[in-house]
Short mmCIF file of C-alpha atoms and ligand atoms in Angstrom, two decimals:
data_model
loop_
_atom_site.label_atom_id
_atom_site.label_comp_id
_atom_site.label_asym_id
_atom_site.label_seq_id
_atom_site.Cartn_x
_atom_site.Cartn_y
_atom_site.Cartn_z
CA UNK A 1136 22.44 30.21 -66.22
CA UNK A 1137 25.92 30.21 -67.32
CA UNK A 1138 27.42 32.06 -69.58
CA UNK A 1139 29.95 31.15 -71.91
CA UNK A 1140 32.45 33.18 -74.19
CA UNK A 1141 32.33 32.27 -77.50
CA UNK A 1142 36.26 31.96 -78.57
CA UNK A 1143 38.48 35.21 -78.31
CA UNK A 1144 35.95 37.48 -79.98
CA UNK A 1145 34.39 38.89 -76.37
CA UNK A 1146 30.84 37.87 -77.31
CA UNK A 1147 29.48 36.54 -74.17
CA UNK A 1148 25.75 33.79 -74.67
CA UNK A 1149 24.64 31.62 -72.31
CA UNK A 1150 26.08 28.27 -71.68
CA UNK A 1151 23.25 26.54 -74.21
CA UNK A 1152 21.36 28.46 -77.12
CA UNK A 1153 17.93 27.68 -78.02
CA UNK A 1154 17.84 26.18 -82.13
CA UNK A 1155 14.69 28.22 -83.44
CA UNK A 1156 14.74 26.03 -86.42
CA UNK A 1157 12.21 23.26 -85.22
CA UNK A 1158 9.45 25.86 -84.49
CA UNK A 1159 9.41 26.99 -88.03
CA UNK A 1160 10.54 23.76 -90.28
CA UNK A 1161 12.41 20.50 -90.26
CA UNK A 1162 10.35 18.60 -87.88
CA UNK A 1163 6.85 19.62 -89.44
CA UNK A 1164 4.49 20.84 -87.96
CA UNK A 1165 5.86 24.53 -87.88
CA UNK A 1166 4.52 25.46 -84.35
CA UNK A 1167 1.43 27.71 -84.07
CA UNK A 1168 2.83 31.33 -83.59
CA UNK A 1169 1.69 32.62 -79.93
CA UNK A 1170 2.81 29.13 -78.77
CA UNK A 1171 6.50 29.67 -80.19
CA UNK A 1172 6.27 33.21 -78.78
CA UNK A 1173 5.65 31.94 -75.61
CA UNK A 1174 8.55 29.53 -75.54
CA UNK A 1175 11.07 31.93 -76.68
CA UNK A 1176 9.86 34.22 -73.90
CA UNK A 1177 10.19 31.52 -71.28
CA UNK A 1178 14.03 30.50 -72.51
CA UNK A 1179 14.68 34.18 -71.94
CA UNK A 1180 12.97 33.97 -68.39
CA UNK A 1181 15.35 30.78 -67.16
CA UNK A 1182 18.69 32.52 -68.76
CA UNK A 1183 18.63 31.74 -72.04
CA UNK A 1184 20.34 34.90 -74.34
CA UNK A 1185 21.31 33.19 -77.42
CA UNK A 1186 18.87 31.90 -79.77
CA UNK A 1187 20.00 30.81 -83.68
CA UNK A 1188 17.16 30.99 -86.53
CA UNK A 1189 18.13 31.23 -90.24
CA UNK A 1190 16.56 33.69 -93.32
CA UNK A 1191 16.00 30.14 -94.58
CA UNK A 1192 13.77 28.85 -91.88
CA UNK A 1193 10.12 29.08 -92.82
CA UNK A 1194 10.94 30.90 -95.15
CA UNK A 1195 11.33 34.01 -93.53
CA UNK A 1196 8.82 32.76 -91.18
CA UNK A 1197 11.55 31.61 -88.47
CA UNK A 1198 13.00 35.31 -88.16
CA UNK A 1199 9.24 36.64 -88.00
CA UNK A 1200 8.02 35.09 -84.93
CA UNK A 1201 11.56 35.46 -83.34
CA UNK A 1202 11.42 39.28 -83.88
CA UNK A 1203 8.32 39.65 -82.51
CA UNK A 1204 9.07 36.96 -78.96
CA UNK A 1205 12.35 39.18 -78.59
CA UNK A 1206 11.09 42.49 -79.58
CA UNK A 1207 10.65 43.52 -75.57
CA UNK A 1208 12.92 41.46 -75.14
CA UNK A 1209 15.80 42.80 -77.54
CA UNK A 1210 18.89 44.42 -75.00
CA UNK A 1211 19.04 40.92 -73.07
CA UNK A 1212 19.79 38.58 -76.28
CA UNK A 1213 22.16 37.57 -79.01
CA UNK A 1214 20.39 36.95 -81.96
CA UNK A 1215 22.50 34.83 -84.79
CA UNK A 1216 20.97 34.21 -88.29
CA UNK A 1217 21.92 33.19 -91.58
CA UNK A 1218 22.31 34.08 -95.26
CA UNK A 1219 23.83 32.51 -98.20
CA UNK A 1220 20.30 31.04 -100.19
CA UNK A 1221 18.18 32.22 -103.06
CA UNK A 1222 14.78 31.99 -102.04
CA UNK A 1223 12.32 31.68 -104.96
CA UNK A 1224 8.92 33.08 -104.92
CA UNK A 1225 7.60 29.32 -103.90
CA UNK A 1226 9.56 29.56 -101.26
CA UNK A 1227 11.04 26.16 -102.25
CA UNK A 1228 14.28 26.84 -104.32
CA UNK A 1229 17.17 27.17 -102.27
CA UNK A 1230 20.09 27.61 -104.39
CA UNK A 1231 23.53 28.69 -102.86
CA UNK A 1232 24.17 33.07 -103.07
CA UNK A 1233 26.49 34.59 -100.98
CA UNK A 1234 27.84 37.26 -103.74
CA UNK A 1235 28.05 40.57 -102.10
CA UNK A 1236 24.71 42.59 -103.59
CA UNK A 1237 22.82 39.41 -101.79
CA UNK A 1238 24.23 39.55 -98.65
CA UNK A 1239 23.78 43.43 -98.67
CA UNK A 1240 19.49 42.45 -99.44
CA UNK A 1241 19.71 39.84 -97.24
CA UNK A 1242 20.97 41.38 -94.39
CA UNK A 1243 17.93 44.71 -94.85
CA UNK A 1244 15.27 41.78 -94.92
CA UNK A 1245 16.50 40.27 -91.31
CA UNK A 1246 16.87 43.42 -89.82
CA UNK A 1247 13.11 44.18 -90.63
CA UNK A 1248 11.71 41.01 -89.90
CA UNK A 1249 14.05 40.81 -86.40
CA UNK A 1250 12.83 44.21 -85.94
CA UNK A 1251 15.98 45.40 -84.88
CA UNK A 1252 18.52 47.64 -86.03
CA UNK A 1253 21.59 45.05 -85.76
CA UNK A 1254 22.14 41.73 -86.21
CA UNK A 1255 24.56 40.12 -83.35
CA UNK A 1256 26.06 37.52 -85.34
CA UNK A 1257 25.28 37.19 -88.90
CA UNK A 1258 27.00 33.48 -90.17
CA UNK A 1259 27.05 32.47 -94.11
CA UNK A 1260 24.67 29.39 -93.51
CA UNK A 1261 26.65 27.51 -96.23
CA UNK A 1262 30.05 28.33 -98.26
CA UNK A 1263 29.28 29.52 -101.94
CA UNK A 1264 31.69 27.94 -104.02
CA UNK A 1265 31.39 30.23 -106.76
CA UNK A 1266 31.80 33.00 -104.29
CA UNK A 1267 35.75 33.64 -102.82
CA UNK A 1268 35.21 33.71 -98.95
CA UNK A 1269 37.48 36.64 -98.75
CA UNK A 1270 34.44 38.36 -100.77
CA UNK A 1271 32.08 37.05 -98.53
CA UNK A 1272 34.39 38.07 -95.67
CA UNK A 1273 34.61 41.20 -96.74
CA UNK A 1274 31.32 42.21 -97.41
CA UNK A 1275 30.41 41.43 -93.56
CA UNK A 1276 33.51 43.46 -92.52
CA UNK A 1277 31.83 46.75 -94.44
CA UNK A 1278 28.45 45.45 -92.71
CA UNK A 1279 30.09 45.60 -89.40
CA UNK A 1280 31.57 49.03 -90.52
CA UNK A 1281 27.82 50.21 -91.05
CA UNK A 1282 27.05 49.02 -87.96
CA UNK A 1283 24.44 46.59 -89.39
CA UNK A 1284 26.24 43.52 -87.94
CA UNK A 1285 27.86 42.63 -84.83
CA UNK A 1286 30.03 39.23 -85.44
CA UNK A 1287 30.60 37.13 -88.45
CA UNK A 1288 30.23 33.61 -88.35
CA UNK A 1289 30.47 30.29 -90.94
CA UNK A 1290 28.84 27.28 -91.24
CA UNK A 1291 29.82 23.54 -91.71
CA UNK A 1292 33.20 25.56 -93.37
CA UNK A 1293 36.68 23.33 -94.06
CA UNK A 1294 39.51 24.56 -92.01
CA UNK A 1295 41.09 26.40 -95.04
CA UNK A 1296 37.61 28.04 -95.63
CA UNK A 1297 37.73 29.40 -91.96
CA UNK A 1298 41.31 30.34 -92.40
CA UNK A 1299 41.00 32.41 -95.25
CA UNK A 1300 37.72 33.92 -93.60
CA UNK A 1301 39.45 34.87 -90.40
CA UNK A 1302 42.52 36.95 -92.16
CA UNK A 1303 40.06 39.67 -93.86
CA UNK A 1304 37.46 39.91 -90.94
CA UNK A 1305 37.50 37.63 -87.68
CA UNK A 1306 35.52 34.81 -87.36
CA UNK A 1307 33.30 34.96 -84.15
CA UNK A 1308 31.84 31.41 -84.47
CA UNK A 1309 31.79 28.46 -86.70
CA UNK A 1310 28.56 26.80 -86.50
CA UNK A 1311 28.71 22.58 -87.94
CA UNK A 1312 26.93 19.54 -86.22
CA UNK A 1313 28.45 17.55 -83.42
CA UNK A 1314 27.02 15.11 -81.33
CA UNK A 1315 28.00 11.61 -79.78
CA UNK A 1316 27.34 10.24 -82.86
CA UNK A 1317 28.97 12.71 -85.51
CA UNK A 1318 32.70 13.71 -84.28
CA UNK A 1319 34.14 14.59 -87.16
CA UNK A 1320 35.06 18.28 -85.59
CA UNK A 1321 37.06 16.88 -83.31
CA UNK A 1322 40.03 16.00 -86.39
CA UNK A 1323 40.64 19.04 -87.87
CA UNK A 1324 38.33 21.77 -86.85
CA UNK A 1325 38.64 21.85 -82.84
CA UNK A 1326 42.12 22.52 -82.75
CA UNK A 1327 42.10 25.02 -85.81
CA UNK A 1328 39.38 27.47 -83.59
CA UNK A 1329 41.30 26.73 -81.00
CA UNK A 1330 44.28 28.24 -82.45
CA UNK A 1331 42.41 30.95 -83.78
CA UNK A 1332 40.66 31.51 -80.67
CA UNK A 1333 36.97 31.01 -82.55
CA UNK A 1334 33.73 29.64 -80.94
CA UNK A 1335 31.74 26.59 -81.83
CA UNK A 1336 28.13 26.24 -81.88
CA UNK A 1337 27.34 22.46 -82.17
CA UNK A 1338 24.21 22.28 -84.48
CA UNK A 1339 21.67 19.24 -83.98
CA UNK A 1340 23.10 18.78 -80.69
CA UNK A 1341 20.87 15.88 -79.76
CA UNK A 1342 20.90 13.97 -83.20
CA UNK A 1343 17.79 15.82 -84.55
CA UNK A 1344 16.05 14.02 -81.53
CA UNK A 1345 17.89 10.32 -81.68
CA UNK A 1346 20.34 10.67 -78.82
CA UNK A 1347 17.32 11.47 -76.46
CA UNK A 1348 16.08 8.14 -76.87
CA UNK A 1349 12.87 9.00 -77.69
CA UNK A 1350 13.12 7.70 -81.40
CA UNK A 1351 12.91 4.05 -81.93
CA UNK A 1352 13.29 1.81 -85.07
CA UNK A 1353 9.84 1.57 -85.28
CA UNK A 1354 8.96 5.77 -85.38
CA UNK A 1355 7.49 6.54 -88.42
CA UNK A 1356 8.36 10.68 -89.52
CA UNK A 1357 5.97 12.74 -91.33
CA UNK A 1358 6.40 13.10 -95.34
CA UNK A 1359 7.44 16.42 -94.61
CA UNK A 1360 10.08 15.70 -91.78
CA UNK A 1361 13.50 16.08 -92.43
CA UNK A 1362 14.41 13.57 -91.19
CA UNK A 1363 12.56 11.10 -93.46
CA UNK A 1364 14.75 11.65 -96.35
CA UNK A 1365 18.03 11.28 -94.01
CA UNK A 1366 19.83 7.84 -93.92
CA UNK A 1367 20.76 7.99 -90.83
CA UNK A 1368 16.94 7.77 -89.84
CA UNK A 1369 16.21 4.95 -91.92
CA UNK A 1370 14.54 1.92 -89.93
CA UNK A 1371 17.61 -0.24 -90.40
CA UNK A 1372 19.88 2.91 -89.40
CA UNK A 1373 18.35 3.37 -86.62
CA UNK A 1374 18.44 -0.51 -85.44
CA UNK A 1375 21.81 -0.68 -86.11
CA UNK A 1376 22.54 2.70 -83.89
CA UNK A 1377 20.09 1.63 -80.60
CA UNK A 1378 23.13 0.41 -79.29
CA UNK A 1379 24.28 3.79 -78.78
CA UNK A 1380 21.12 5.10 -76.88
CA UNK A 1381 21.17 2.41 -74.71
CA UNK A 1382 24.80 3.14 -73.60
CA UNK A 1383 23.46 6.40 -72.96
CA UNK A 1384 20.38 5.77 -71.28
CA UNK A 1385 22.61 3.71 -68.73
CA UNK A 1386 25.32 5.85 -68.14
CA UNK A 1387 22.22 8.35 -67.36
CA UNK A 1388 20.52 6.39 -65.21
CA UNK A 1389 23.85 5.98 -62.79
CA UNK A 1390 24.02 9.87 -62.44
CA UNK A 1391 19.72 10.07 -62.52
CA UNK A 1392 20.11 12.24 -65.32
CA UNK A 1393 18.70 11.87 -68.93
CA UNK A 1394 20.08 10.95 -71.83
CA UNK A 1395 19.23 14.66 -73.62
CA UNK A 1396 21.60 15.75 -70.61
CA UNK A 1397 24.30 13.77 -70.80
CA UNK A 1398 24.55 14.24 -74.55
CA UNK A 1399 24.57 18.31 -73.47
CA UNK A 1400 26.73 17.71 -70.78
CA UNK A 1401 29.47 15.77 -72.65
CA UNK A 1402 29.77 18.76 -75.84
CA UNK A 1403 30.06 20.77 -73.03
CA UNK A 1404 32.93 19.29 -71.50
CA UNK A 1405 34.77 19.25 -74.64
CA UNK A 1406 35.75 22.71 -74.21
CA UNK A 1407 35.04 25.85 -72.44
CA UNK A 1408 33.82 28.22 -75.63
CA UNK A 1409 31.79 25.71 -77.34
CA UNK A 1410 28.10 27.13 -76.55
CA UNK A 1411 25.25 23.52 -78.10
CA UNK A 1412 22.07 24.82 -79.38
CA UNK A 1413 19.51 22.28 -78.95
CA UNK A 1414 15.94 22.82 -80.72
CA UNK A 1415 13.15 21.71 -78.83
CA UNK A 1416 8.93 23.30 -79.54
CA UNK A 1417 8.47 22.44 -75.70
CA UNK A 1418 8.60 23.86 -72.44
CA UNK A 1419 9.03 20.76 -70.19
CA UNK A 1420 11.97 19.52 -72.87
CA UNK A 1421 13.58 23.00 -72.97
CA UNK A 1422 13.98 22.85 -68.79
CA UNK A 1423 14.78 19.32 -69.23
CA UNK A 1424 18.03 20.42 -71.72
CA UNK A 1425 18.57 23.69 -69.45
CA UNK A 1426 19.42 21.85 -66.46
CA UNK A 1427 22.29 19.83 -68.67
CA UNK A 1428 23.98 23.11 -67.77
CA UNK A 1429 24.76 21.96 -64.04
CA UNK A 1430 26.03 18.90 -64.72
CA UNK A 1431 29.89 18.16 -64.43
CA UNK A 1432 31.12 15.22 -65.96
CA UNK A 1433 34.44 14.45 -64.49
CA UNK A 1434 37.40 12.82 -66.70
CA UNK A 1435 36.49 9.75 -65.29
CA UNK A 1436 33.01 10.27 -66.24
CA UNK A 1437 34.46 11.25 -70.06
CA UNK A 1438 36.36 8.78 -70.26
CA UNK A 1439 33.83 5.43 -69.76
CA UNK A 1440 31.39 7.76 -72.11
CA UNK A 1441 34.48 7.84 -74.85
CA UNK A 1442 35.33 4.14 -74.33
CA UNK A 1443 31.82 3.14 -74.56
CA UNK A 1444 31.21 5.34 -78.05
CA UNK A 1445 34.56 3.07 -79.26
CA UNK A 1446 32.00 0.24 -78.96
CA UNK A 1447 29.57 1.86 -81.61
CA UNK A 1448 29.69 1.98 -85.47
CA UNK A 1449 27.11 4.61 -86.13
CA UNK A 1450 25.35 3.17 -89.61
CA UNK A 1451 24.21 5.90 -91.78
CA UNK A 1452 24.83 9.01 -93.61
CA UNK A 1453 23.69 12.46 -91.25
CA UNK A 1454 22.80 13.83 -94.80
CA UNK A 1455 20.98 12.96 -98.10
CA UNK A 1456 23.45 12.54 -100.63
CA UNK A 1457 22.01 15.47 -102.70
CA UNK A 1458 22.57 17.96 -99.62
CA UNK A 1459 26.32 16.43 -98.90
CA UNK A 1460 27.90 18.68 -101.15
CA UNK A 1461 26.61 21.63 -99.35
CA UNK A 1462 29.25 20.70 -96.07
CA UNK A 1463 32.63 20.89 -95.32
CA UNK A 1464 34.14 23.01 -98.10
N1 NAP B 1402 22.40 25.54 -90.16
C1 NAP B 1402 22.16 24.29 -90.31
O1 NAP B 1402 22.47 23.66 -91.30
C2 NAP B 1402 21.43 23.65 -89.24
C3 NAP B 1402 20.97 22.38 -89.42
C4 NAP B 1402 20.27 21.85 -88.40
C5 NAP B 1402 20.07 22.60 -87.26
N2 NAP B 1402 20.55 23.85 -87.10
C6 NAP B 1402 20.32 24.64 -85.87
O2 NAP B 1402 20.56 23.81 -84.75
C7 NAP B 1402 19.39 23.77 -83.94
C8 NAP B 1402 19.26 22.44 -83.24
O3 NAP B 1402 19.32 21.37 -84.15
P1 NAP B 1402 18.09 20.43 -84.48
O4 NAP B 1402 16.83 21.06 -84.08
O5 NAP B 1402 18.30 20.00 -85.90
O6 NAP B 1402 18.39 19.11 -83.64
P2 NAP B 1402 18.52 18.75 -82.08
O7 NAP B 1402 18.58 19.97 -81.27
O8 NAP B 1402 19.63 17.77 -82.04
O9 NAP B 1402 17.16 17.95 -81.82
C9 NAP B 1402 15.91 18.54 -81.94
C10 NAP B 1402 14.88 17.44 -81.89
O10 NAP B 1402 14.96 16.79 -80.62
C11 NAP B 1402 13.72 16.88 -79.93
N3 NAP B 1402 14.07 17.16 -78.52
C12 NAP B 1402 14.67 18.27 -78.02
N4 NAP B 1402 14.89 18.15 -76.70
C13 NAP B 1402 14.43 16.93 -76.35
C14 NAP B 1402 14.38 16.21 -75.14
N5 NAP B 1402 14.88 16.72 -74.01
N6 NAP B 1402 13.81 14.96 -75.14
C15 NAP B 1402 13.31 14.42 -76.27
N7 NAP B 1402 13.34 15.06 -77.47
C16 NAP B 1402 13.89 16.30 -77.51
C17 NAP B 1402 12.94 17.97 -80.61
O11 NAP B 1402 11.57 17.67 -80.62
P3 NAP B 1402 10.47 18.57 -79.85
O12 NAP B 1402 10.39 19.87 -80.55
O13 NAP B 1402 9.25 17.73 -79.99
O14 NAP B 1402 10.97 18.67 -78.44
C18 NAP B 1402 13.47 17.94 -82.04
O15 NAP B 1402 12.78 16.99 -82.82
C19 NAP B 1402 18.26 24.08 -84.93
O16 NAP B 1402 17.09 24.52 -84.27
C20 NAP B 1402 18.88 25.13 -85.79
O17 NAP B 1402 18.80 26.39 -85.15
C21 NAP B 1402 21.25 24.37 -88.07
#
């Protein structure tokens, strides 16, 4: 597998992460524990070293079984999770936290359930506005100090956020979704980690599962999937967007690849220290997304994808409007 730095900060992953977040929640059901053991343990096997879960995920229950797959495992990965939430004792309320005294608890209670003794890249999962960033910053700075934490890294942050981040303690990796059918990144965001020599990790990679074209107008999501509450998912939505998947499924079938490849392929094209993370709870599906790795698209190749994207007008919000305020600050 290839390996990939991510930005100027020396921390070398693999070419493609595995996204722990789909064994634990999101697309219910959570997957039974020896069988997300076993997965982990077989991305490790065919290359994989850097695998992204979240204090959030489960709750708790994401950075359980991940501790225990990597346990033996522990010198030949990067493990990146996430603060920034009040849990409540239902494990339901999720408010935003990020002041320092959190952080500090949050950081003992991955370190025991990673079962590890330091946290490679520890990102605030999403930016507190009633917390400065250069608090936030600096708490992860002292963390580093104490040799508790490796790299820092943001999520779905505004340019200014990651600015003001990066002056008190370097930013290893910004973390936001990007995919053929949300681009945003590439305004603003691309060229300010390129300037400041910072990695991106492309969350939901795949579109939560749409640009593989195994979701159709007609599939029906659980009460408990995330993805029934999105609007981009709605039946309509999803008509309206087909048009996309079918571009992709033909440009696929001219290089006999899938479309879950060439979606991985292109975000890996777009630059050398952007490092996807796609989630998948199976084996065949996680050598399927692996072996977007060896693909080269050539300009020509980028350019027909590009132009053929110009011909889609992707219908539907990526978030519920009650989450939207939680991205982009
Ligand atoms: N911090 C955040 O706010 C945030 C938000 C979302 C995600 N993330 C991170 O990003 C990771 C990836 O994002 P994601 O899981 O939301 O979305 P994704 O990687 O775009 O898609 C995952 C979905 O696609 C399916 N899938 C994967 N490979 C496939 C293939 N080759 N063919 C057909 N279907 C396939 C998976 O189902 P199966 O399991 O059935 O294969 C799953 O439903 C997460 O695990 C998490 O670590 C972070």
């Amino acid at each position: 597998m290839q390996k990939r730095y991510l930005g100027k900060s020396g921390l070398k992953v693999s070419a493609l992460g595995l996204g722990c977040m789909g064994l634990s929640q999101g697309y219910w059901p959570a997957t039974d524990t020896r069988q997300a053991i076993a997965l982990i343990r077989a991305a490790v096997e065919r290359g994989v070293t850097f695998f992204d879960i979240a204090e959030v995920y489960g709750p708790y229950l994401n950075e359980d079984v991940v501790g225990k797959a990597l346990k033996p495992l522990r010198d030949r990965v990067v493990i990146a999770t996430k603060f920034g939430f009040n849990i409540g004792n239902d494990n339901k309320q999720q408010m935003l936290n990020s002041r320092p005294e959190h952080i500090r608890e949050a950081v003992e209670g991955s370190l025991r359930r990673l079962k590890t003794d330091v946290i490679d890249l520890f990102y605030q999962h999403r930016v507190d506005p009633d917390v400065p960033i250069e608090d936030v910053a600096g708490t992860v700075k002292d963390l580093i100090a104490e040799g508790k934490v490796k790299h820092f890294g943001l999520l779905e942050a505004g340019a200014q956020t990651v600015r003001r981040a990066h002056a008190i303690q370097p930013v290893t990796a910004l973390q936001s979704e990007y995919s053929l059918w949300w681009r945003e990144p590439e305004q603003e965001i691309l060229p300010l980690l390129k300037e400041l020599g910072v990695g991106f990790v492309p969350f939901s990679p795949l579109g939560r599962g749409f640009l593989t074209g195994t979701i159709k107008a007609e599939t029906t999501f659980a009460e408990s999937d995330f993805r029934k509450t999105v609007p981009r998912f709605s039946a309509d939505a999803l008509k309206a967007n087909e048009k996309l998947v079918i571009l992709l499924t033909e440009l696929a079938a001219e290089r006999h690849t899938t479309p879950a490849q060439i979606a991985l392929a292109w975000l890996m094209a777009q630059k050398p220290w952007i490092v996807p993370i796609p989630g998948t709870t199976k084996l065949h599906r996680l050598e399927e997304n692996l072996a977007a790795t060896e693909i080269i698209l050539t300009p020509a190749d980028l350019q027909k994808i590009t132009q053929a994207l110009e011909t889609v007008n992707i219908v539907g919000e990526r978030y519920p409007a009650a989450l939207q305020a939680h991205v982009g600050r």
